[in-house]
PDB file of C-alpha atoms in Angstrom:
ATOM      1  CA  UNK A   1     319.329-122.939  48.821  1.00  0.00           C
ATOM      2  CA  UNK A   2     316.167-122.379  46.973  1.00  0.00           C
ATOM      3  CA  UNK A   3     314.635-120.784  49.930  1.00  0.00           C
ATOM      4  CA  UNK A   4     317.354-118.208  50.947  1.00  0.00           C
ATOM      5  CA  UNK A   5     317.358-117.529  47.281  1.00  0.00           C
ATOM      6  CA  UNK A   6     313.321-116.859  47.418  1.00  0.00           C
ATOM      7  CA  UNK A   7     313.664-115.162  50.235  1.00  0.00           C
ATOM      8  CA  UNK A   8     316.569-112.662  49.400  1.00  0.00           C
ATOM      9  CA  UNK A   9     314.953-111.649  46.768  1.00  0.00           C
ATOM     10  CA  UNK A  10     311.606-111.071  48.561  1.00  0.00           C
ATOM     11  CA  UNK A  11     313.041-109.028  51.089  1.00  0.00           C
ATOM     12  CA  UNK A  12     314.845-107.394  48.369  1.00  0.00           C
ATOM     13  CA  UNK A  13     311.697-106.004  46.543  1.00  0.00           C
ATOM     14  CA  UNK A  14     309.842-105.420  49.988  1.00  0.00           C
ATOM     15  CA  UNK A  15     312.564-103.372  50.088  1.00  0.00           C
ATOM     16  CA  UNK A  16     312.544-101.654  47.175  1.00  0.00           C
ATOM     17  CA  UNK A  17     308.303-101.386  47.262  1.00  0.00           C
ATOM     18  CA  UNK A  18     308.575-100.019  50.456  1.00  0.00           C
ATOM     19  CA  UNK A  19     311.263 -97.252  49.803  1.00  0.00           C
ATOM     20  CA  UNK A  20     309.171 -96.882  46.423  1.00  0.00           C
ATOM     21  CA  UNK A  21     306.204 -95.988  48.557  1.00  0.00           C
ATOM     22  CA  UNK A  22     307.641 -93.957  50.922  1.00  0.00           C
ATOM     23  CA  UNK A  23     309.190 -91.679  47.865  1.00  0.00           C
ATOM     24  CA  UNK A  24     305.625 -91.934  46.173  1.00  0.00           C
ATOM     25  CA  UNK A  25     304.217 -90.169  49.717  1.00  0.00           C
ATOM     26  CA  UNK A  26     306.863 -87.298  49.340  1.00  0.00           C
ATOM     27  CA  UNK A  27     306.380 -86.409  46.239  1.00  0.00           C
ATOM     28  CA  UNK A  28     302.625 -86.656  46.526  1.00  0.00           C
ATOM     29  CA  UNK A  29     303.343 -83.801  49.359  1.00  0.00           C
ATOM     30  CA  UNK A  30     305.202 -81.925  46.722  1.00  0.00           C
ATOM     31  CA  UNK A  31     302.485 -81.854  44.191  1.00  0.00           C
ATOM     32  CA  UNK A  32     300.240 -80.504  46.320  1.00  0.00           C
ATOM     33  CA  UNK A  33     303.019 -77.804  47.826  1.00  0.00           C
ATOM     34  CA  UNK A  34     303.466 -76.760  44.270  1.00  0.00           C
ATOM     35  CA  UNK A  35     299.705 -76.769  43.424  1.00  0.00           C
ATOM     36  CA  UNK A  36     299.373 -73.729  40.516  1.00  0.00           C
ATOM     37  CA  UNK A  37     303.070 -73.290  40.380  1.00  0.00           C
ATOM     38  CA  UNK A  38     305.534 -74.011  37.375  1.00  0.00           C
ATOM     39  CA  UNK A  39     306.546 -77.341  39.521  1.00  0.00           C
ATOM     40  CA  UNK A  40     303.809 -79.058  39.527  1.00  0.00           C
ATOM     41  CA  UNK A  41     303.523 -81.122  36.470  1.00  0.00           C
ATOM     42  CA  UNK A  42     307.123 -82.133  36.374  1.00  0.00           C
ATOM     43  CA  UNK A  43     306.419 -83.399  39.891  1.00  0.00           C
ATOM     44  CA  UNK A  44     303.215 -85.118  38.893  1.00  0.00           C
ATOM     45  CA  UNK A  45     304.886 -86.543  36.076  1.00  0.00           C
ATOM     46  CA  UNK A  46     307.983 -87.970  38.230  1.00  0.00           C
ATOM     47  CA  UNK A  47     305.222 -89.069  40.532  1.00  0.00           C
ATOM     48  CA  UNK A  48     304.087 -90.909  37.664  1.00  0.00           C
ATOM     49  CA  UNK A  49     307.787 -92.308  36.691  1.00  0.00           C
ATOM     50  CA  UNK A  50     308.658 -93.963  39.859  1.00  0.00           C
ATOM     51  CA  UNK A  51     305.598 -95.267  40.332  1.00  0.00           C
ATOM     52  CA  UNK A  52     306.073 -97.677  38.025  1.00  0.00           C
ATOM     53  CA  UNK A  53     308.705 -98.477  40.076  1.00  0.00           C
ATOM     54  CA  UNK A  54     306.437 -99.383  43.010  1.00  0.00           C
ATOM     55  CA  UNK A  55     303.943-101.180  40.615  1.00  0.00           C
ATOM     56  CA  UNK A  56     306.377-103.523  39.299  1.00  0.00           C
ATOM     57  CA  UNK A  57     308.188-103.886  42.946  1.00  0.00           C
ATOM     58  CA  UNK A  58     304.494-104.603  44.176  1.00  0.00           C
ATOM     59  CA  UNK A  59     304.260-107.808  41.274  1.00  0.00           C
ATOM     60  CA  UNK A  60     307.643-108.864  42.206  1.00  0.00           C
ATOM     61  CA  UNK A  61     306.779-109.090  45.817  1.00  0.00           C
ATOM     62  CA  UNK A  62     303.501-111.276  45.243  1.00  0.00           C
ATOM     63  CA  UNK A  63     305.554-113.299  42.693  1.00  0.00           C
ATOM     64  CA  UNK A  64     308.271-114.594  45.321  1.00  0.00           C
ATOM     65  CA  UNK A  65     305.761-114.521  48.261  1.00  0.00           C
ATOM     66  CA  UNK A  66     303.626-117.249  45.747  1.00  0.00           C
ATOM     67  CA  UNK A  67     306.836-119.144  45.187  1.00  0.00           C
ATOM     68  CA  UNK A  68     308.167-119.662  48.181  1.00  0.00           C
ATOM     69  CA  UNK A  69     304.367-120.501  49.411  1.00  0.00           C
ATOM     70  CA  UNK A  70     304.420-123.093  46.411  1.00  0.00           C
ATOM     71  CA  UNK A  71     307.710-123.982  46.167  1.00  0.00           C
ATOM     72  CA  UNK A  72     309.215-124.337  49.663  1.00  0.00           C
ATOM     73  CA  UNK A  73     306.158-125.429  51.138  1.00  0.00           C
ATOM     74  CA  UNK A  74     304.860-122.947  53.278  1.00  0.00           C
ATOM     75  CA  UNK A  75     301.195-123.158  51.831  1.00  0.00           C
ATOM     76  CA  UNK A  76     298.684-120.892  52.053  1.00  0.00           C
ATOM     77  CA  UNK A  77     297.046-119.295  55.260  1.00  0.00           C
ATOM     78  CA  UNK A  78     298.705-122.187  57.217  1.00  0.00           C
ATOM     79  CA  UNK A  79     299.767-119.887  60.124  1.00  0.00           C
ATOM     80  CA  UNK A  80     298.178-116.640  61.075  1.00  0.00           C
ATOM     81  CA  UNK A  81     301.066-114.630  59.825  1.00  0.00           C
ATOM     82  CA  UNK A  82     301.585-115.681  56.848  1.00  0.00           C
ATOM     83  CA  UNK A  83     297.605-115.609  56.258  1.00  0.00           C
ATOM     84  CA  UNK A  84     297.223-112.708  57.058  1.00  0.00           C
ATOM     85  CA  UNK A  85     300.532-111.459  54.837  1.00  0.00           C
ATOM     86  CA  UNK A  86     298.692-113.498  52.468  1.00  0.00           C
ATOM     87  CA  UNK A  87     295.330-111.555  52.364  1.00  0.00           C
ATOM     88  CA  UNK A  88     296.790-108.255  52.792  1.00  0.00           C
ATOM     89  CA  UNK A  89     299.117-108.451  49.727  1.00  0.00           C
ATOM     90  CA  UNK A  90     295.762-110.264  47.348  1.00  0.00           C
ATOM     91  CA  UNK A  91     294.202-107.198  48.485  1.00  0.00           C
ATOM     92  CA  UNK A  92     296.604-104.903  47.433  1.00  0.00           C
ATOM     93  CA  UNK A  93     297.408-106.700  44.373  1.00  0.00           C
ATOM     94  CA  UNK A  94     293.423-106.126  43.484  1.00  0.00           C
ATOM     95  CA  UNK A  95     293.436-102.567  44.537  1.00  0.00           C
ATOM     96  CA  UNK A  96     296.464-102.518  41.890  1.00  0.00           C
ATOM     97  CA  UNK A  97     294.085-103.728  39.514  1.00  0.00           C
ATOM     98  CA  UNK A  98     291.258-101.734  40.274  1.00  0.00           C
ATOM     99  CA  UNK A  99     293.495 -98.368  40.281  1.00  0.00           C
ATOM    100  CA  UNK A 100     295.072 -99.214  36.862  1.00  0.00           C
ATOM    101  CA  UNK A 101     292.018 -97.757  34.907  1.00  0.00           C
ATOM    102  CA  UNK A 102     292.634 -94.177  36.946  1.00  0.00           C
ATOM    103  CA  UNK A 103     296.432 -93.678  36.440  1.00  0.00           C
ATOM    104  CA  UNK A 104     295.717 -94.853  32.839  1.00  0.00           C
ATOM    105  CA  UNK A 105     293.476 -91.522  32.475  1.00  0.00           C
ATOM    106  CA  UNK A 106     295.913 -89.794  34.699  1.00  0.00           C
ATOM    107  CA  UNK A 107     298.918 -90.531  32.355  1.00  0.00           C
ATOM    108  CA  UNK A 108     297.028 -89.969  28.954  1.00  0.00           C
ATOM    109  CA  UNK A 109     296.072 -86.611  30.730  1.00  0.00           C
ATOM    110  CA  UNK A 110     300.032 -85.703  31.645  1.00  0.00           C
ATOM    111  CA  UNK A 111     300.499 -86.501  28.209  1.00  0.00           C
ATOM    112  CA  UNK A 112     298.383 -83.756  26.826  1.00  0.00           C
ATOM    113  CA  UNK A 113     300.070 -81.271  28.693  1.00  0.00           C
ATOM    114  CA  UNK A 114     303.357 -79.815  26.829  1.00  0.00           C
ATOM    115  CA  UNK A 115     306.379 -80.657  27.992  1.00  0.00           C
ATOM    116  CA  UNK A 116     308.545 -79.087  30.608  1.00  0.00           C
ATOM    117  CA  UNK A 117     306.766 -76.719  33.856  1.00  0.00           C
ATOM    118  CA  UNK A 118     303.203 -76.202  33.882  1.00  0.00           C
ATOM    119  CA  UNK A 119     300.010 -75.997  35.970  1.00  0.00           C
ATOM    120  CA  UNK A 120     298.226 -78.624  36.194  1.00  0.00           C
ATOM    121  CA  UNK A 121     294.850 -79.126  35.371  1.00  0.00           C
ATOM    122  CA  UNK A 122     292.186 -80.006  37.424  1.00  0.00           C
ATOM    123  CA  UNK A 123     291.424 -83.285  35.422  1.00  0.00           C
ATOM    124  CA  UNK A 124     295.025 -84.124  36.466  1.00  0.00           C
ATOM    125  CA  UNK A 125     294.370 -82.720  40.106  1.00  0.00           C
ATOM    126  CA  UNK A 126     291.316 -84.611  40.085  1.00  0.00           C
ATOM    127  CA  UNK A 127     292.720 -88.371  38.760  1.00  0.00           C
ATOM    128  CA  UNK A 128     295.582 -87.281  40.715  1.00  0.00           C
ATOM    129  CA  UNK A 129     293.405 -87.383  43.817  1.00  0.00           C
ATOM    130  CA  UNK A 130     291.514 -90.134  43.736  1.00  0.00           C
ATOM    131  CA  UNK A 131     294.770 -92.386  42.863  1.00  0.00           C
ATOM    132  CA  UNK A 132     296.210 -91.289  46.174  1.00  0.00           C
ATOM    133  CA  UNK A 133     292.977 -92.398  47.578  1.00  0.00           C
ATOM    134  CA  UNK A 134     293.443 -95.771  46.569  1.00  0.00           C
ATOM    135  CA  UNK A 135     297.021 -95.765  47.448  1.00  0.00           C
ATOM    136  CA  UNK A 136     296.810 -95.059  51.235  1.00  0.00           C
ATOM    137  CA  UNK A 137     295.296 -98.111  52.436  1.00  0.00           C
ATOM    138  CA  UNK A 138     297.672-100.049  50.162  1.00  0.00           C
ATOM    139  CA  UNK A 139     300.545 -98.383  52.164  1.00  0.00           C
ATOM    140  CA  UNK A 140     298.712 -99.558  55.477  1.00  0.00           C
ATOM    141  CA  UNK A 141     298.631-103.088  54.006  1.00  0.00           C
ATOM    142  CA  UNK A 142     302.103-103.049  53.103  1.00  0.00           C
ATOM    143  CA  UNK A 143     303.140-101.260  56.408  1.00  0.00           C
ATOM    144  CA  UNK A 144     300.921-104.065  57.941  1.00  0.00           C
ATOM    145  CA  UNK A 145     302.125-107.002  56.500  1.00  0.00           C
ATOM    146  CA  UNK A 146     306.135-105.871  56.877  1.00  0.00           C
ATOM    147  CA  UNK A 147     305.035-105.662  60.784  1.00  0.00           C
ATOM    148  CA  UNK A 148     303.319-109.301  60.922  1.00  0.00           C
ATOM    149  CA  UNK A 149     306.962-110.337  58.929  1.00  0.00           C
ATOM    150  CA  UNK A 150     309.174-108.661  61.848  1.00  0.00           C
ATOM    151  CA  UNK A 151     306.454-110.050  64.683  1.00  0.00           C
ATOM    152  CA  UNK A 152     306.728-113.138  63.400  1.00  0.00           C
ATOM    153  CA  UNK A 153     310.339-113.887  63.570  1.00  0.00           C
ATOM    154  CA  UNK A 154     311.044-112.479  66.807  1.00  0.00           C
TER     155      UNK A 154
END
């Protein structure tokens, strides 16, 4: 019972980080398709929105991947799969960590800007930037580790 429960819920906010991620991607495109138009703040800003979304999907993911590794006994880098799930998701949980400093500036930056449509600046472009930087190779990881999940129970 207490794994299916673990488990639902894991796939559940795979799901959800995933999807997050995937919308995160788009509307990264469509910040930098309305680059020095009236759109782009409001897109940066939703960008911003749902990506706490994604953040707290991320922490939710880790959470039930550590209890059903502690709980239901499947340990820690026991098997290769789940090791390397493992590793991939402490990574991206770290890159989290590391990136939380730059959409920190990036939101206090939004918030200077006045409400409503605007040009961004290029502080904003700039923090804007680098987070997508950071994000990419979490998006490999996650892309990764859903791959090693599907592998695995074929």
């Amino acid at each position: 019972m207490l794994r299916n429960t673990l488990l639902t819920f894991h796939i559940l906010f795979v799901v959800v980080w995933l999807g997050g991620g995937l919308y995160d991607v788009f509307l990264a495109h469509e910040a930098k398709k309305a680059r020095g138009t009236d759109l782009e703040v409001p897109v940066l800003r939703m960008k911003m929105y749902y990506g706490r979304v994604v953040a707290l999907a991320t922490v939710l993911v880790a959470l039930t991947g550590v209890a059903m590794s502690s709980l239901i006994g499947w340990g820690y880098f026991t098997a290769l799969w789940l090791g390397v799930k493992q590793a991939i998701m402490a990574a991206v949980v770290l890159g989290m960590i590391g990136i939380v400093p730059i959409i920190i500036r990036l939101n206090r930056e939004l918030e200077k800007l006045p409400p409503g449509p605007g040009v961004a600046s290029q502080r904003v472009r700039k923090l804007s930037g680098r987070a997508d930087l950071c994000f990419n190779p979490m998006r490999v990881g996650a892309l990764v580790a859903l791959t090693v999940a599907v592998w695995r129970r074929t």
